Amino acid sequence: PSAFLYDEYQPFISNSSPSSLSKHPKSAKLGNVATYPLRQMAATAQFSLQIPFPSSHVPSSSSSVASRRLRQNTHIPKTLFRPILSRPTNWAIRMTLSPVDQKQASSDSSSDSDSDKGSNDVDMAKLVDFLYEDLPHLFDERGIDRTAYDDYVQFRDPITRHDDLDGYLMNIAALKHLFRPKFQLHWAKQVTGSYEITTRWTMVMRFIILPWQPELVFTGTSVMGVNPKTGKFCSHADYWDSVSNNQFFSPEGLWDVIQQLRIYKTPDRETPKYEILKRTAVYEVRKYKPFMVVETTGDHLAGSGGFSSVTGYIFGNNTKTEVISMTTPVFTEAKDPELSKVAIQVVLPLDKDFSNLPEPIEDDVRLKKMKGGFAAVHKFSGKPTEEITREKEKVVRSCLVRDGLSAKPGCLLARYNDPTRTWSSIMRNEVLIWLEDFSLD
């Protein structure tokens, strides 16, 4: 058994130190695998096996552990315990072996051979293509194809768990009824096990039963397990980018949901178009489409100097005396690392043609095309003072360094509300930092 387990888990424990077993000096060892006598019982001689893993070599929670059978009068059940870990810790797998007669072993061998033969017929590439076609219908009237799932498909995310297809579909229906989700599939491919497909997605939804209808955003990956016997999906595990503990039940996951229920007052006006690619606990990564602004020199990042000049342009102080629709947000952009060179900007309607826009009358007011691109955005409420804004910028930039993302100098403060007509507790403000590049792979 020790030799079998050593071969089975070698990919996980290679290069790890046997010193982790030193607290069990009486155990029989083979490399990094040890057998521990549990008890001696006359004819059965039952015992267990324990495999310690150093914290630096913990298998991924999405790793598949192949189920095999030991011959010569012993067998391991096909379904092995696979822990789901929220952080690297020392852990072990224990398995109890018991004798079986030769007739049963022979039958099991034949059954396994048939199973292995059937599993080779699973076309994983075809299932990937199926998910690209099927998952976009997760929350629309058509819905997903339930025939592609086992009756006892297991679903879990940080706050939800179901162990059959009916519960799985009920969860989808509840989300559809209460939140009106918009689901976007970014990609699907094999990343982890031979019979697992990983998808990356974004889901944006509104909790419509609350009067202020808060927007909730979740991004992450799903690991879809495939039953090699049936070729159907037998498990679905969601991993949110915004929490580190993705186990069920995760208090961190529940708190992440509760925090998104807070009130933000967002005016019903046109705003630059963007797509949310990833949401962490601190910031969102958005991909902005190009947009246009009218700008002039400002005084401070959180100041309002120059605001009357740019709003004067859209209210008719231009060469055509044309009144242009008001949009949101109002940007103040600091273009240098010290955040000292500031411009204040008002976004222009997206249906305007830059070449046909009227020219500003004031000399220090100018029109500008914004290229768009990838940005890390942190949303917060309250009055955006200079001190608070700069502190938010530092926090976001620190997280970007931690996450290995390259940020451009400077930042933008986006203010969505009229400060004279909005309670500070429900104001929507955002600090935006442009990124050099970003990839979801």
Coordinates of C-alpha atoms in Angstrom, one line a residue:
P1 CA 0.0 0.0 0.0
S2 CA 2.8 2.5 0.8
A3 CA 4.4 1.9 -2.6
F4 CA 1.0 2.3 -4.3
L5 CA 0.3 5.6 -2.6
Y6 CA 3.8 6.9 -3.2
D7 CA 3.3 6.4 -6.9
E8 CA -0.2 7.8 -6.7
Y9 CA 0.7 11.1 -5.0
Q10 CA 4.3 11.6 -6.2
P11 CA 3.3 14.6 -8.4
F12 CA 2.1 16.4 -5.2
I13 CA 4.9 15.5 -2.8
S14 CA 8.0 15.5 -4.9
N15 CA 10.8 17.6 -3.5
S16 CA 9.1 17.7 -0.1
S17 CA 11.1 16.9 3.0
P18 CA 10.5 13.7 5.0
S19 CA 11.1 15.8 8.1
S20 CA 7.4 16.4 8.2
L21 CA 7.1 12.8 9.4
S22 CA 9.6 13.2 12.2
K23 CA 6.9 13.5 14.8
H24 CA 5.8 9.9 14.1
P25 CA 9.2 8.1 14.6
K26 CA 7.5 4.7 14.8
S27 CA 5.8 4.8 11.4
A28 CA 7.0 2.8 8.5
K29 CA 8.2 5.1 5.7
L30 CA 8.7 4.9 2.0
G31 CA 10.0 8.3 0.8
N32 CA 7.3 10.7 1.9
V33 CA 4.6 8.1 2.5
A34 CA 4.1 6.3 5.8
T35 CA 1.8 3.6 7.0
Y36 CA 0.4 3.8 10.5
P37 CA -0.9 0.7 12.3
L38 CA -4.4 1.4 13.5
R39 CA -5.2 -1.8 15.3
Q40 CA -4.7 -5.5 14.9
M41 CA -7.8 -7.6 14.7
A42 CA -7.1 -11.4 14.2
A43 CA -8.0 -12.3 10.7
T44 CA -8.9 -8.9 9.2
A45 CA -5.8 -6.9 10.2
Q46 CA -7.5 -3.6 9.4
F47 CA -5.2 -0.5 9.2
S48 CA -5.1 3.0 7.8
L49 CA -2.7 5.0 5.7
Q50 CA -1.7 8.6 6.3
I51 CA 0.1 10.9 3.9
P52 CA 1.4 14.2 5.3
F53 CA 1.9 17.1 2.9
P54 CA 4.1 20.1 3.8
S55 CA 2.3 23.4 3.5
S56 CA 4.3 24.4 0.4
H57 CA 3.2 21.3 -1.5
V58 CA -0.5 21.2 -0.8
P59 CA -2.5 20.0 -3.9
S60 CA -4.8 22.5 -5.5
S61 CA -8.4 22.2 -4.5
S62 CA -9.3 21.6 -8.1
S63 CA -6.8 18.7 -8.6
S64 CA -8.3 15.4 -9.5
V65 CA -7.2 12.3 -7.6
A66 CA -7.6 9.3 -9.7
S67 CA -9.6 6.4 -8.1
R68 CA -7.8 3.1 -8.4
R69 CA -8.1 -0.4 -7.0
L70 CA -5.5 -2.4 -5.2
R71 CA -5.5 -6.1 -6.2
Q72 CA -4.3 -9.1 -4.2
N73 CA -7.1 -9.2 -1.7
T74 CA -7.4 -5.4 -0.9
H75 CA -9.2 -2.5 -2.5
I76 CA -9.6 1.2 -2.1
P77 CA -13.1 2.6 -2.7
K78 CA -13.5 4.4 -6.0
T79 CA -14.6 7.6 -4.4
L80 CA -11.6 9.1 -2.4
F81 CA -12.0 11.9 0.0
R82 CA -10.8 15.2 -1.6
P83 CA -10.5 18.1 0.7
I84 CA -11.2 21.6 -0.4
L85 CA -8.6 24.0 1.0
S86 CA -8.9 27.7 1.6
R87 CA -5.2 28.2 2.3
P88 CA -2.0 26.2 2.5
T89 CA -2.0 24.0 5.6
N90 CA -0.6 20.6 6.6
W91 CA -3.1 17.9 5.8
A92 CA -3.4 14.2 5.2
I93 CA -5.5 11.6 3.5
R94 CA -6.5 8.5 5.5
M95 CA -7.8 5.4 3.8
T96 CA -8.9 2.1 5.4
L97 CA -8.1 -1.1 3.6
S98 CA -10.0 -4.3 4.1
P99 CA -9.7 -7.8 2.5
V100 CA -12.0 -8.9 -0.3
D101 CA -12.3 -12.3 -1.7
Q102 CA -10.7 -13.3 -5.0
K103 CA -14.1 -13.5 -6.8
Q104 CA -15.0 -9.9 -5.9
A105 CA -11.5 -8.7 -6.8
S106 CA -11.8 -10.4 -10.2
S107 CA -15.3 -8.8 -10.7
D108 CA -13.9 -5.4 -9.7
S109 CA -11.0 -5.7 -12.1
S110 CA -13.4 -6.4 -15.0
S111 CA -15.6 -3.5 -13.9
D112 CA -12.7 -1.2 -13.8
S113 CA -11.5 -2.3 -17.2
D114 CA -14.9 -1.5 -18.7
S115 CA -15.0 1.8 -16.9
D116 CA -11.5 2.8 -18.1
K117 CA -12.5 1.8 -21.7
G118 CA -15.6 3.9 -21.5
S119 CA -13.8 6.9 -20.1
N120 CA -11.5 7.0 -23.1
D121 CA -14.5 7.7 -25.2
V122 CA -15.3 11.0 -23.5
D123 CA -14.7 13.8 -26.0
M124 CA -13.5 16.6 -23.7
A125 CA -13.0 19.0 -26.6
K126 CA -16.6 18.5 -27.6
L127 CA -17.7 19.3 -24.0
V128 CA -15.7 22.5 -24.0
D129 CA -17.5 23.6 -27.2
F130 CA -20.8 22.6 -25.6
L131 CA -20.1 24.9 -22.6
Y132 CA -19.3 27.8 -24.9
E133 CA -22.7 27.3 -26.5
D134 CA -24.8 26.4 -23.5
L135 CA -23.5 28.5 -20.5
P136 CA -24.5 31.9 -22.1
H137 CA -28.1 30.7 -21.7
L138 CA -27.7 30.1 -17.9
F139 CA -30.2 32.8 -16.9
D140 CA -32.3 33.4 -20.1
E141 CA -35.6 31.8 -21.1
R142 CA -33.9 28.9 -22.8
G143 CA -31.8 27.9 -19.8
I144 CA -29.0 25.2 -19.8
D145 CA -29.4 21.7 -21.2
R146 CA -30.2 19.6 -18.2
T147 CA -29.5 16.4 -20.1
A148 CA -25.8 17.3 -20.0
Y149 CA -25.7 16.8 -16.2
D150 CA -25.9 13.7 -13.9
D151 CA -28.9 13.5 -11.7
Y152 CA -26.7 13.8 -8.6
V153 CA -24.5 16.6 -9.8
Q154 CA -22.8 18.3 -6.9
F155 CA -22.7 22.1 -6.9
R156 CA -21.0 24.4 -4.4
D157 CA -19.8 28.0 -4.1
P158 CA -18.7 29.9 -1.0
I159 CA -22.3 30.3 0.3
T160 CA -24.4 27.7 -1.5
R161 CA -24.4 23.9 -1.9
H162 CA -26.6 21.4 -3.7
D163 CA -26.1 17.7 -4.2
D164 CA -28.6 16.9 -7.0
L165 CA -29.7 18.3 -10.3
D166 CA -33.0 19.6 -9.0
G167 CA -31.3 21.6 -6.3
Y168 CA -28.8 22.9 -8.9
L169 CA -31.5 24.1 -11.2
M170 CA -33.5 25.5 -8.3
N171 CA -30.5 27.6 -7.4
I172 CA -30.3 29.0 -11.0
A173 CA -34.0 29.8 -11.0
A174 CA -33.8 31.6 -7.6
L175 CA -30.9 33.8 -8.9
K176 CA -32.8 34.5 -12.0
H177 CA -36.0 35.5 -10.1
L178 CA -34.3 37.6 -7.4
F179 CA -31.3 39.2 -9.2
R180 CA -31.8 39.3 -13.0
P181 CA -28.2 38.2 -13.5
K182 CA -26.2 39.1 -16.6
F183 CA -23.7 36.2 -17.2
Q184 CA -20.6 36.5 -19.4
L185 CA -18.4 33.5 -20.2
H186 CA -14.8 34.6 -21.0
W187 CA -13.3 31.2 -21.7
A188 CA -13.6 27.4 -21.1
K189 CA -10.7 25.0 -21.3
Q190 CA -9.0 22.0 -19.6
V191 CA -6.7 23.3 -16.9
T192 CA -6.7 20.9 -14.0
G193 CA -7.7 17.2 -14.3
S194 CA -8.2 14.9 -17.2
Y195 CA -12.0 15.0 -16.6
E196 CA -12.4 18.6 -15.5
I197 CA -13.1 21.7 -17.5
T198 CA -12.5 25.2 -16.1
T199 CA -14.5 28.2 -17.1
R200 CA -13.9 31.9 -16.3
W201 CA -16.9 34.2 -16.1
T202 CA -18.4 37.5 -14.9
M203 CA -21.8 37.8 -13.4
V204 CA -23.4 41.2 -12.7
M205 CA -26.9 41.3 -11.1
R206 CA -29.3 43.6 -9.2
F207 CA -31.1 42.6 -6.1
I208 CA -34.5 43.8 -7.3
I209 CA -36.5 43.2 -4.1
L210 CA -34.6 46.0 -2.3
P211 CA -35.8 49.5 -3.1
W212 CA -32.4 50.8 -4.1
Q213 CA -31.7 47.6 -6.2
P214 CA -28.0 47.3 -5.4
E215 CA -25.6 46.0 -8.0
L216 CA -23.7 42.8 -7.1
V217 CA -20.6 41.7 -9.1
F218 CA -19.0 38.3 -9.0
T219 CA -16.1 37.1 -11.1
G220 CA -14.2 33.8 -10.9
T221 CA -13.7 30.4 -12.2
S222 CA -15.8 27.2 -12.2
V223 CA -14.4 23.7 -12.2
M224 CA -16.8 21.4 -14.0
G225 CA -16.2 17.7 -13.3
V226 CA -17.1 15.1 -15.9
N227 CA -18.2 11.6 -15.1
P228 CA -16.0 9.4 -17.3
K229 CA -18.7 6.6 -17.4
T230 CA -21.6 8.8 -18.6
G231 CA -19.7 11.7 -20.2
K232 CA -22.0 14.1 -18.2
F233 CA -21.1 16.8 -15.8
C234 CA -21.1 15.5 -12.2
S235 CA -19.8 18.4 -10.2
H236 CA -19.6 22.2 -10.4
A237 CA -17.4 24.2 -8.0
D238 CA -17.3 28.0 -8.1
Y239 CA -14.2 30.0 -6.9
W240 CA -14.8 33.7 -6.5
D241 CA -11.9 36.2 -7.1
S242 CA -13.1 38.4 -4.2
V243 CA -12.6 35.9 -1.4
S244 CA -9.7 33.7 -0.3
N245 CA -11.8 31.2 1.5
N246 CA -13.9 29.5 -1.1
Q247 CA -15.0 26.6 1.0
F248 CA -18.7 26.1 1.8
F249 CA -19.7 27.7 4.1
S250 CA -17.5 30.7 3.9
P251 CA -18.2 33.6 6.3
E252 CA -15.9 35.7 4.1
G253 CA -18.1 34.9 1.1
L254 CA -21.3 35.9 3.0
W255 CA -19.6 39.2 4.1
D256 CA -18.6 39.9 0.5
V257 CA -22.3 39.6 -0.5
I258 CA -23.5 41.8 2.4
Q259 CA -21.0 44.5 1.6
Q260 CA -22.3 44.8 -1.9
L261 CA -25.9 45.5 -0.7
R262 CA -25.0 49.0 0.5
I263 CA -26.7 52.0 -1.0
Y264 CA -24.9 53.9 -3.8
K265 CA -26.8 56.6 -5.6
T266 CA -25.9 56.4 -9.3
P267 CA -27.7 59.0 -11.5
D268 CA -29.6 57.6 -14.4
R269 CA -27.4 59.2 -17.0
E270 CA -25.1 58.1 -19.8
T271 CA -21.6 57.0 -18.6
P272 CA -18.6 55.5 -20.4
K273 CA -19.1 51.9 -21.5
Y274 CA -17.0 49.3 -19.8
E275 CA -16.9 45.5 -19.2
I276 CA -16.0 44.1 -15.8
L277 CA -13.4 41.4 -16.2
K278 CA -12.4 40.7 -12.7
R279 CA -13.4 41.8 -9.2
T280 CA -11.2 41.3 -6.2
A281 CA -11.8 42.3 -2.6
V282 CA -10.3 45.8 -3.3
Y283 CA -10.7 46.6 -6.9
E284 CA -12.4 45.7 -10.2
V285 CA -10.6 45.3 -13.5
R286 CA -12.6 47.0 -16.2
K287 CA -12.1 47.3 -19.9
Y288 CA -13.3 50.7 -21.1
K289 CA -14.3 51.6 -24.6
P290 CA -13.0 54.9 -26.0
F291 CA -14.9 58.0 -25.0
M292 CA -14.6 61.8 -25.2
V293 CA -14.3 64.5 -22.6
V294 CA -14.1 68.2 -22.4
E295 CA -11.4 69.3 -19.9
T296 CA -9.6 72.2 -18.4
T297 CA -6.9 72.6 -15.7
G298 CA -8.0 71.7 -12.2
D299 CA -6.6 72.6 -8.8
H300 CA -6.5 69.4 -6.8
L301 CA -7.4 65.7 -7.4
A302 CA -10.4 66.1 -5.1
G303 CA -11.0 69.7 -6.0
S304 CA -13.6 71.4 -8.1
G305 CA -11.5 74.1 -9.8
G306 CA -12.4 74.5 -13.5
F307 CA -15.7 72.8 -13.1
S308 CA -17.7 75.8 -14.1
S309 CA -15.7 76.1 -17.3
V310 CA -16.3 72.5 -18.5
T311 CA -19.9 72.6 -17.6
G312 CA -20.2 76.0 -19.3
Y313 CA -19.1 74.3 -22.5
I314 CA -21.9 71.7 -22.4
F315 CA -24.5 74.3 -21.4
G316 CA -23.9 76.3 -24.6
N317 CA -20.7 78.3 -24.1
N318 CA -19.2 77.0 -27.4
T319 CA -18.9 78.1 -31.0
K320 CA -22.4 76.7 -31.9
T321 CA -24.1 77.7 -28.6
E322 CA -25.1 74.1 -28.6
V323 CA -26.5 72.6 -25.4
I324 CA -25.1 69.1 -24.8
S325 CA -26.6 66.5 -22.6
M326 CA -25.1 66.1 -19.1
T327 CA -23.4 62.7 -18.4
T328 CA -21.6 61.1 -15.5
P329 CA -19.1 60.9 -13.9
V330 CA -17.1 64.1 -13.5
F331 CA -13.4 63.1 -13.7
T332 CA -10.4 64.7 -12.2
E333 CA -7.3 63.2 -13.7
A334 CA -3.8 63.4 -12.2
K335 CA -1.3 62.7 -14.9
D336 CA 1.9 62.4 -12.8
P337 CA 3.1 60.1 -10.0
E338 CA 2.9 62.9 -7.5
L339 CA -0.8 63.6 -8.5
S340 CA 0.0 67.3 -8.8
K341 CA -0.9 68.0 -12.4
V342 CA -4.6 67.8 -12.5
A343 CA -7.3 68.2 -15.2
I344 CA -11.0 68.2 -14.6
Q345 CA -13.2 66.5 -17.2
V346 CA -16.8 66.1 -18.1
V347 CA -17.7 63.1 -20.3
L348 CA -19.5 63.8 -23.6
P349 CA -22.4 61.8 -25.0
L350 CA -21.3 58.7 -26.8
D351 CA -23.4 59.4 -29.9
K352 CA -21.5 62.6 -30.6
D353 CA -19.0 62.7 -33.5
F354 CA -15.7 64.2 -32.4
S355 CA -15.2 66.0 -35.7
N356 CA -18.6 67.7 -35.5
L357 CA -18.4 68.9 -31.9
P358 CA -18.5 72.6 -31.4
E359 CA -15.2 74.2 -30.4
P360 CA -14.8 75.7 -26.9
I361 CA -14.8 79.5 -26.6
E362 CA -12.6 79.7 -23.5
D363 CA -8.9 79.2 -24.4
D364 CA -8.1 76.8 -21.5
V365 CA -11.0 74.5 -22.3
R366 CA -10.2 71.7 -24.8
L367 CA -11.8 68.5 -26.3
K368 CA -10.0 65.2 -25.8
K369 CA -10.3 61.6 -26.9
M370 CA -9.8 59.0 -24.2
K371 CA -8.4 55.8 -25.6
G372 CA -10.1 53.6 -23.0
G373 CA -8.3 50.3 -22.1
F374 CA -7.9 48.3 -18.9
A375 CA -8.3 50.0 -15.5
A376 CA -8.3 49.0 -11.9
V377 CA -11.2 50.7 -10.1
H378 CA -12.0 51.0 -6.4
K379 CA -15.5 52.2 -5.5
F380 CA -16.2 54.0 -2.2
S381 CA -18.8 56.2 -0.6
G382 CA -18.6 59.4 1.5
K383 CA -17.1 62.8 0.7
P384 CA -14.0 62.2 -1.4
T385 CA -11.5 64.5 0.3
E386 CA -8.0 64.9 -1.0
E387 CA -6.6 62.8 1.8
I388 CA -9.1 60.0 1.4
T389 CA -8.6 59.9 -2.4
R390 CA -4.8 59.7 -2.2
E391 CA -5.0 57.0 0.5
K392 CA -7.4 55.0 -1.8
E393 CA -5.0 55.4 -4.7
K394 CA -2.1 54.0 -2.6
V395 CA -4.1 51.0 -1.4
V396 CA -5.1 50.1 -5.0
R397 CA -1.6 50.6 -6.4
S398 CA -0.2 48.4 -3.6
C399 CA -2.7 45.6 -4.4
L400 CA -1.8 45.9 -8.1
V401 CA 1.9 45.4 -7.2
R402 CA 0.9 42.4 -5.1
D403 CA -1.1 40.9 -7.9
G404 CA 1.6 41.4 -10.5
L405 CA -0.2 44.0 -12.5
S406 CA 1.7 46.9 -14.1
A407 CA 0.0 50.3 -13.5
K408 CA 0.5 53.6 -15.3
P409 CA 1.4 56.8 -13.5
G410 CA -1.3 59.0 -12.1
C411 CA -5.0 58.2 -11.5
L412 CA -8.5 59.5 -11.9
L413 CA -11.2 60.3 -9.4
A414 CA -14.7 59.7 -10.7
R415 CA -17.6 61.5 -8.9
Y416 CA -21.1 60.6 -9.9
N417 CA -23.2 62.8 -7.6
D418 CA -24.0 66.5 -7.0
P419 CA -22.4 67.0 -3.6
T420 CA -25.0 69.7 -2.7
R421 CA -28.0 67.4 -3.3
T422 CA -26.6 64.0 -2.2
W423 CA -26.0 62.6 1.3
S424 CA -22.3 61.8 1.6
S425 CA -23.1 58.3 2.9
I426 CA -24.7 57.2 -0.4
M427 CA -22.3 59.0 -2.8
R428 CA -20.7 56.9 -5.5
N429 CA -17.0 57.7 -5.9
E430 CA -14.3 55.7 -7.7
V431 CA -10.5 55.8 -7.9
L432 CA -9.4 54.6 -11.3
I433 CA -5.8 53.6 -12.3
W434 CA -5.0 52.7 -15.9
L435 CA -3.1 49.5 -16.5
E436 CA -0.4 48.8 -19.0
D437 CA -2.1 45.5 -20.0
F438 CA -4.3 42.7 -18.6
S439 CA -5.2 39.1 -19.4
L440 CA -7.6 36.7 -17.9
D441 CA -5.5 33.6 -18.9

